[in-house]
mmCIF file of C-alpha atoms in Angstrom:
data_model
loop_
_atom_site.group_PDB
_atom_site.id
_atom_site.type_symbol
_atom_site.label_atom_id
_atom_site.label_comp_id
_atom_site.label_asym_id
_atom_site.label_seq_id
_atom_site.Cartn_x
_atom_site.Cartn_y
_atom_site.Cartn_z
ATOM 1 C CA MET A 285 0.000 0.000 0.000
ATOM 2 C CA PHE A 286 2.789 2.435 0.841
ATOM 3 C CA GLU A 287 5.907 3.662 -0.939
ATOM 4 C CA THR A 288 7.630 5.786 1.730
ATOM 5 C CA ILE A 289 6.809 3.878 4.922
ATOM 6 C CA GLU A 290 6.535 0.319 6.157
ATOM 7 C CA THR A 291 3.992 -0.832 8.727
ATOM 8 C CA GLU A 292 3.560 -3.886 10.901
ATOM 9 C CA THR A 293 1.629 -5.024 13.947
ATOM 10 C CA GLN A 294 2.660 -7.382 16.700
ATOM 11 C CA GLY A 295 0.008 -8.026 19.302
ATOM 12 C CA ARG A 296 -1.339 -4.669 20.440
ATOM 13 C CA VAL A 297 1.704 -2.765 19.167
ATOM 14 C CA ALA A 298 1.839 -1.162 15.712
ATOM 15 C CA THR A 299 4.972 0.169 14.016
ATOM 16 C CA ILE A 300 5.397 2.800 11.307
ATOM 17 C CA ARG A 301 8.899 2.867 9.818
ATOM 18 C CA PHE A 302 10.054 5.699 7.565
ATOM 19 C CA ASN A 303 11.354 4.137 4.344
ATOM 20 C CA ARG A 304 13.178 6.641 2.135
ATOM 21 C CA PRO A 305 16.709 5.376 2.814
ATOM 22 C CA ASP A 306 18.327 7.104 -0.174
ATOM 23 C CA GLN A 307 17.042 10.447 1.166
ATOM 24 C CA LEU A 308 17.840 9.669 4.823
ATOM 25 C CA ASN A 309 14.067 9.427 5.361
ATOM 26 C CA ALA A 310 13.538 13.105 4.541
ATOM 27 C CA LEU A 311 9.924 14.071 5.183
ATOM 28 C CA ASN A 312 8.064 14.945 1.988
ATOM 29 C CA THR A 313 4.344 15.379 1.406
ATOM 30 C CA GLN A 314 3.833 11.797 0.262
ATOM 31 C CA LEU A 315 5.487 10.423 3.394
ATOM 32 C CA MET A 316 3.393 12.711 5.592
ATOM 33 C CA HIS A 317 0.170 11.554 3.927
ATOM 34 C CA GLU A 318 1.166 7.898 4.187
ATOM 35 C CA VAL A 319 2.079 8.247 7.866
ATOM 36 C CA LEU A 320 -1.251 9.925 8.554
ATOM 37 C CA THR A 321 -3.184 7.294 6.607
ATOM 38 C CA ALA A 322 -1.548 4.431 8.487
ATOM 39 C CA ALA A 323 -1.698 6.145 11.872
ATOM 40 C CA THR A 324 -5.374 6.997 11.405
ATOM 41 C CA GLU A 325 -6.198 3.315 10.942
ATOM 42 C CA PHE A 326 -4.112 2.296 13.949
ATOM 43 C CA ASP A 327 -5.706 5.056 16.019
ATOM 44 C CA LYS A 328 -9.197 3.788 15.204
ATOM 45 C CA ASP A 329 -8.336 0.150 15.885
ATOM 46 C CA PRO A 330 -9.330 -0.865 19.446
ATOM 47 C CA GLY A 331 -6.924 -3.780 19.168
ATOM 48 C CA ILE A 332 -3.914 -1.463 18.962
ATOM 49 C CA GLY A 333 -2.733 0.083 22.218
ATOM 50 C CA CYS A 334 0.528 1.801 21.255
ATOM 51 C CA LEU A 335 2.346 3.001 18.121
ATOM 52 C CA ILE A 336 6.099 2.941 17.481
ATOM 53 C CA LEU A 337 7.496 5.478 15.001
ATOM 54 C CA THR A 338 10.998 4.738 13.737
ATOM 55 C CA GLY A 339 13.434 4.919 10.840
ATOM 56 C CA ASN A 340 16.576 2.930 10.098
ATOM 57 C CA ASP A 341 20.020 2.695 11.678
ATOM 58 C CA ARG A 342 21.373 5.604 9.644
ATOM 59 C CA ALA A 343 18.518 8.038 10.134
ATOM 60 C CA PHE A 344 15.214 8.413 11.938
ATOM 61 C CA ALA A 345 14.542 11.326 9.591
ATOM 62 C CA ALA A 346 17.196 13.813 8.536
ATOM 63 C CA GLY A 347 14.741 16.672 8.061
ATOM 64 C CA ALA A 348 12.131 17.915 5.637
ATOM 65 C CA ASP A 349 12.643 17.318 1.917
ATOM 66 C CA ILE A 350 14.483 20.486 0.846
ATOM 67 C CA GLY A 351 14.038 19.707 -2.835
ATOM 68 C CA GLU A 352 10.283 19.872 -2.339
ATOM 69 C CA LEU A 353 10.468 23.012 -0.215
ATOM 70 C CA ALA A 354 12.906 25.021 -2.330
ATOM 71 C CA VAL A 355 10.366 25.555 -5.138
ATOM 72 C CA GLN A 356 7.669 26.896 -2.819
ATOM 73 C CA THR A 357 6.618 30.524 -2.506
ATOM 74 C CA TYR A 358 4.963 32.431 0.298
ATOM 75 C CA ALA A 359 1.652 32.123 -1.560
ATOM 76 C CA THR A 360 1.855 28.340 -1.930
ATOM 77 C CA MET A 361 3.011 27.833 1.642
ATOM 78 C CA GLN A 362 0.134 29.931 2.988
ATOM 79 C CA THR A 363 -2.490 28.510 0.639
ATOM 80 C CA ASN A 364 -1.540 24.916 1.405
ATOM 81 C CA ASP A 365 -0.893 25.655 5.098
ATOM 82 C CA TYR A 366 2.282 23.636 4.753
ATOM 83 C CA PHE A 367 3.075 21.153 7.554
ATOM 84 C CA ALA A 368 -0.295 21.760 9.263
ATOM 85 C CA GLU A 369 -1.368 18.168 8.674
ATOM 86 C CA TRP A 370 1.383 16.954 11.017
ATOM 87 C CA ASP A 371 -0.735 18.413 13.833
ATOM 88 C CA ARG A 372 -3.129 15.510 13.242
ATOM 89 C CA PHE A 373 -0.370 13.046 14.057
ATOM 90 C CA ALA A 374 0.410 14.825 17.324
ATOM 91 C CA ALA A 375 -3.274 14.761 18.284
ATOM 92 C CA PHE A 376 -3.970 11.066 17.776
ATOM 93 C CA ARG A 377 -5.475 9.186 20.729
ATOM 94 C CA ILE A 378 -2.984 6.373 20.506
ATOM 95 C CA PRO A 379 0.172 6.744 22.641
ATOM 96 C CA LYS A 380 3.302 7.055 20.499
ATOM 97 C CA VAL A 381 6.885 5.897 21.090
ATOM 98 C CA ALA A 382 9.667 7.313 18.898
ATOM 99 C CA ALA A 383 12.635 4.976 18.424
ATOM 100 C CA VAL A 384 15.469 7.148 17.122
ATOM 101 C CA SER A 385 18.731 5.937 15.636
ATOM 102 C CA GLY A 386 21.057 8.071 13.545
ATOM 103 C CA TYR A 387 19.952 11.516 12.436
ATOM 104 C CA ALA A 388 16.803 13.183 13.793
ATOM 105 C CA LEU A 389 17.249 16.656 12.379
ATOM 106 C CA GLY A 390 14.860 19.478 11.589
ATOM 107 C CA GLY A 391 11.478 17.984 10.811
ATOM 108 C CA GLY A 392 12.712 14.597 11.995
ATOM 109 C CA CYS A 393 13.410 15.981 15.450
ATOM 110 C CA GLU A 394 10.086 17.824 15.407
ATOM 111 C CA VAL A 395 8.085 14.700 14.561
ATOM 112 C CA ALA A 396 9.875 12.785 17.320
ATOM 113 C CA LEU A 397 8.807 15.565 19.697
ATOM 114 C CA MET A 398 5.168 14.765 18.859
ATOM 115 C CA CYS A 399 5.595 11.356 20.499
ATOM 116 C CA ASP A 400 4.952 10.605 24.167
ATOM 117 C CA VAL A 401 8.206 8.717 24.742
ATOM 118 C CA ILE A 402 11.465 9.211 22.826
ATOM 119 C CA LEU A 403 13.968 6.357 22.960
ATOM 120 C CA ALA A 404 17.385 6.958 21.404
ATOM 121 C CA SER A 405 20.179 4.656 20.377
ATOM 122 C CA ASP A 406 23.718 5.673 21.285
ATOM 123 C CA THR A 407 24.226 6.712 17.649
ATOM 124 C CA ALA A 408 21.365 9.221 17.606
ATOM 125 C CA LYS A 409 21.986 12.845 16.638
ATOM 126 C CA PHE A 410 19.386 15.547 17.231
ATOM 127 C CA GLY A 411 19.267 19.070 15.879
ATOM 128 C CA GLN A 412 17.262 21.956 14.482
ATOM 129 C CA PRO A 413 19.642 23.154 11.719
ATOM 130 C CA GLU A 414 17.091 25.115 9.687
ATOM 131 C CA ILE A 415 18.886 28.415 10.306
ATOM 132 C CA LYS A 416 21.798 27.128 8.221
ATOM 133 C CA ILE A 417 19.612 27.204 5.099
ATOM 134 C CA GLY A 418 17.801 30.442 5.863
ATOM 135 C CA CYS A 419 14.794 28.908 7.628
ATOM 136 C CA ILE A 420 13.350 28.334 11.061
ATOM 137 C CA PRO A 421 11.683 25.195 12.445
ATOM 138 C CA GLY A 422 8.184 24.900 11.003
ATOM 139 C CA ILE A 423 6.683 21.679 12.382
ATOM 140 C CA GLY A 424 6.591 22.761 16.017
ATOM 141 C CA GLY A 425 10.270 22.926 16.926
ATOM 142 C CA THR A 426 10.245 26.423 18.402
ATOM 143 C CA GLN A 427 7.272 25.466 20.578
ATOM 144 C CA ARG A 428 7.592 21.804 21.578
ATOM 145 C CA LEU A 429 11.375 21.867 21.953
ATOM 146 C CA THR A 430 11.211 24.986 24.149
ATOM 147 C CA ARG A 431 8.553 23.458 26.382
ATOM 148 C CA LEU A 432 10.563 20.274 26.705
ATOM 149 C CA ILE A 433 14.115 21.500 27.356
ATOM 150 C CA GLY A 434 13.643 25.180 28.261
ATOM 151 C CA ARG A 435 14.166 28.485 26.460
ATOM 152 C CA VAL A 436 17.934 28.883 26.679
ATOM 153 C CA ARG A 437 18.712 25.336 25.539
ATOM 154 C CA ALA A 438 16.183 25.592 22.715
ATOM 155 C CA MET A 439 17.714 28.930 21.687
ATOM 156 C CA ASP A 440 21.146 27.314 21.677
ATOM 157 C CA MET A 441 20.051 24.525 19.348
ATOM 158 C CA ILE A 442 17.886 26.673 17.065
ATOM 159 C CA LEU A 443 20.141 29.738 16.750
ATOM 160 C CA THR A 444 23.374 27.804 16.252
ATOM 161 C CA GLY A 445 21.907 24.872 14.330
ATOM 162 C CA ARG A 446 24.280 22.502 16.125
ATOM 163 C CA MET A 447 23.675 18.789 16.518
ATOM 164 C CA ILE A 448 23.686 17.109 19.899
ATOM 165 C CA ASP A 449 24.421 13.460 20.570
ATOM 166 C CA ALA A 450 22.265 10.995 22.475
ATOM 167 C CA SER A 451 24.134 11.550 25.733
ATOM 168 C CA GLU A 452 23.490 15.299 25.709
ATOM 169 C CA ALA A 453 19.905 14.741 24.587
ATOM 170 C CA LEU A 454 19.352 12.564 27.655
ATOM 171 C CA GLN A 455 21.076 15.080 29.922
ATOM 172 C CA ILE A 456 18.827 17.969 28.840
ATOM 173 C CA GLY A 457 15.625 15.932 28.867
ATOM 174 C CA LEU A 458 15.062 15.644 25.140
ATOM 175 C CA VAL A 459 14.900 11.832 25.233
ATOM 176 C CA SER A 460 13.571 9.332 27.749
ATOM 177 C CA ARG A 461 16.324 6.713 27.548
ATOM 178 C CA VAL A 462 19.483 5.877 25.617
ATOM 179 C CA VAL A 463 20.214 2.270 24.663
ATOM 180 C CA THR A 464 22.627 0.572 22.296
ATOM 181 C CA GLN A 465 21.764 0.573 18.629
ATOM 182 C CA ASN A 466 21.272 -3.183 18.470
ATOM 183 C CA THR A 467 18.788 -3.146 21.362
ATOM 184 C CA LEU A 468 16.743 -0.110 20.302
ATOM 185 C CA SER A 469 14.031 -2.043 18.444
ATOM 186 C CA ASP A 470 13.553 -4.549 21.250
ATOM 187 C CA THR A 471 13.477 -1.810 23.889
ATOM 188 C CA ALA A 472 10.938 0.196 21.903
ATOM 189 C CA TYR A 473 8.702 -2.832 21.576
ATOM 190 C CA GLU A 474 9.008 -3.655 25.281
ATOM 191 C CA VAL A 475 8.045 -0.089 26.244
ATOM 192 C CA ALA A 476 5.167 0.000 23.758
ATOM 193 C CA GLU A 477 3.910 -3.405 24.905
ATOM 194 C CA ILE A 478 3.867 -2.280 28.533
ATOM 195 C CA ILE A 479 1.837 0.809 27.612
ATOM 196 C CA ALA A 480 -0.486 -1.171 25.341
ATOM 197 C CA ASP A 481 -1.270 -3.689 28.088
ATOM 198 C CA TYR A 482 -2.760 -1.039 30.363
ATOM 199 C CA ALA A 483 -6.343 0.174 30.043
ATOM 200 C CA ASP A 484 -6.720 2.515 27.067
ATOM 201 C CA ASP A 485 -8.955 4.982 28.887
ATOM 202 C CA ILE A 486 -6.566 5.286 31.835
ATOM 203 C CA VAL A 487 -3.557 5.744 29.529
ATOM 204 C CA SER A 488 -5.502 8.448 27.694
ATOM 205 C CA MET A 489 -6.303 10.228 30.958
ATOM 206 C CA ALA A 490 -2.667 10.143 32.055
ATOM 207 C CA ARG A 491 -1.465 11.514 28.687
ATOM 208 C CA THR A 492 -4.070 14.274 28.752
ATOM 209 C CA CYS A 493 -3.042 15.371 32.233
ATOM 210 C CA VAL A 494 0.671 15.418 31.404
ATOM 211 C CA ASN A 495 0.037 17.400 28.224
ATOM 212 C CA MET A 496 -2.097 19.844 30.192
ATOM 213 C CA ALA A 497 0.966 20.711 32.289
ATOM 214 C CA GLU A 498 2.508 22.392 29.232
ATOM 215 C CA GLN A 499 -0.581 24.492 28.584
ATOM 216 C CA SER A 500 -1.810 25.671 31.969
ATOM 217 C CA THR A 501 -0.823 27.237 35.248
ATOM 218 C CA LEU A 502 0.078 24.913 38.114
ATOM 219 C CA GLU A 503 -3.175 25.745 39.898
ATOM 220 C CA SER A 504 -5.435 24.970 36.937
ATOM 221 C CA GLY A 505 -3.369 21.907 36.038
ATOM 222 C CA LEU A 506 -3.704 20.494 39.537
ATOM 223 C CA ARG A 507 -7.448 21.117 39.480
ATOM 224 C CA PHE A 508 -7.736 19.374 36.091
ATOM 225 C CA GLU A 509 -5.694 16.407 37.294
ATOM 226 C CA ARG A 510 -7.873 16.045 40.388
ATOM 227 C CA GLN A 511 -11.058 16.134 38.298
ATOM 228 C CA MET A 512 -9.678 13.450 36.006
ATOM 229 C CA TYR A 513 -8.630 11.367 38.999
ATOM 230 C CA HIS A 514 -12.114 11.586 40.489
ATOM 231 C CA ALA A 515 -13.663 10.673 37.129
ATOM 232 C CA LEU A 516 -11.683 7.453 36.755
ATOM 233 C CA TYR A 517 -13.555 6.021 39.757
ATOM 234 C CA GLY A 518 -16.469 5.411 37.423
ATOM 235 C CA LEU A 519 -14.383 3.261 35.084
ATOM 236 C CA PRO A 520 -14.101 -0.556 35.096
ATOM 237 C CA ALA A 521 -10.302 -0.341 34.824
ATOM 238 C CA GLN A 522 -10.001 1.395 38.186
ATOM 239 C CA GLN A 523 -12.190 -1.201 39.877
ATOM 240 C CA GLU A 524 -10.316 -4.101 38.277
ATOM 241 C CA GLY A 525 -6.908 -2.596 39.011
ATOM 242 C CA MET A 526 -7.559 -1.959 42.688
ATOM 243 C CA ASN A 527 -9.383 -5.234 43.232
ATOM 244 C CA ALA A 528 -6.500 -7.122 41.609
ATOM 245 C CA PHE A 529 -4.045 -5.362 43.908
ATOM 246 C CA LEU A 530 -6.047 -6.278 46.985
ATOM 247 C CA GLU A 531 -6.464 -9.849 45.755
ATOM 248 C CA LYS A 532 -2.719 -10.102 44.984
ATOM 249 C CA ARG A 533 -3.190 -11.009 41.314
ATOM 250 C CA ASP A 534 -2.423 -9.421 37.964
ATOM 251 C CA PRO A 535 -5.182 -7.115 36.682
ATOM 252 C CA ARG A 536 -7.127 -8.073 33.551
ATOM 253 C CA PHE A 537 -7.732 -4.813 31.738
#
């Protein structure tokens, strides 16, 4: 079905793999549409509990496709609202794990930032180098990166265009974990499987509350969290989870 991505499912875990190896998985319009098509189906499937987004050993995605962008004008960018469709990927219900090896630059870094968990191999390189070609990040980098690692670190990466390695990415909070390259796929699946085995509605509540922390004051965020916590007491998952704990058995969500 697809030319620029590969997909697979294993149990309740789905995987989308960028597949433009000759272009270091550069993100063009076709790839974006194929990712959204596949992710939409996974998002609607109640049998899928988590999505892994990944590339290959050489590159997660080395940026947007500059050949496609270089011919654009202000009028075409505005008319087509370029990159806006990536917002759909960020908004999907399904929790997302990015498994990053090699280059995650520009748009590649920005798409990884749309995921809930970012796992990096020890070969990963992150960066927002758009300034080197007369651009700025356009798929959320100035916003998501700043919220994640803070203003001064985001300014450092965006204004200098420098790459950082996996160790520095872990140090500044850009990634969740760093593992060896040959264990990245297995680790990503293990993490995704753990998430997928929990109750979907509870996972969704937890994700919503964490995301709210980036968009609200502490006071309103705490109030929202408490309301969500109270609401989960009407859900079967809460009853099963607590009963299983008291009965010293594994819950059956």
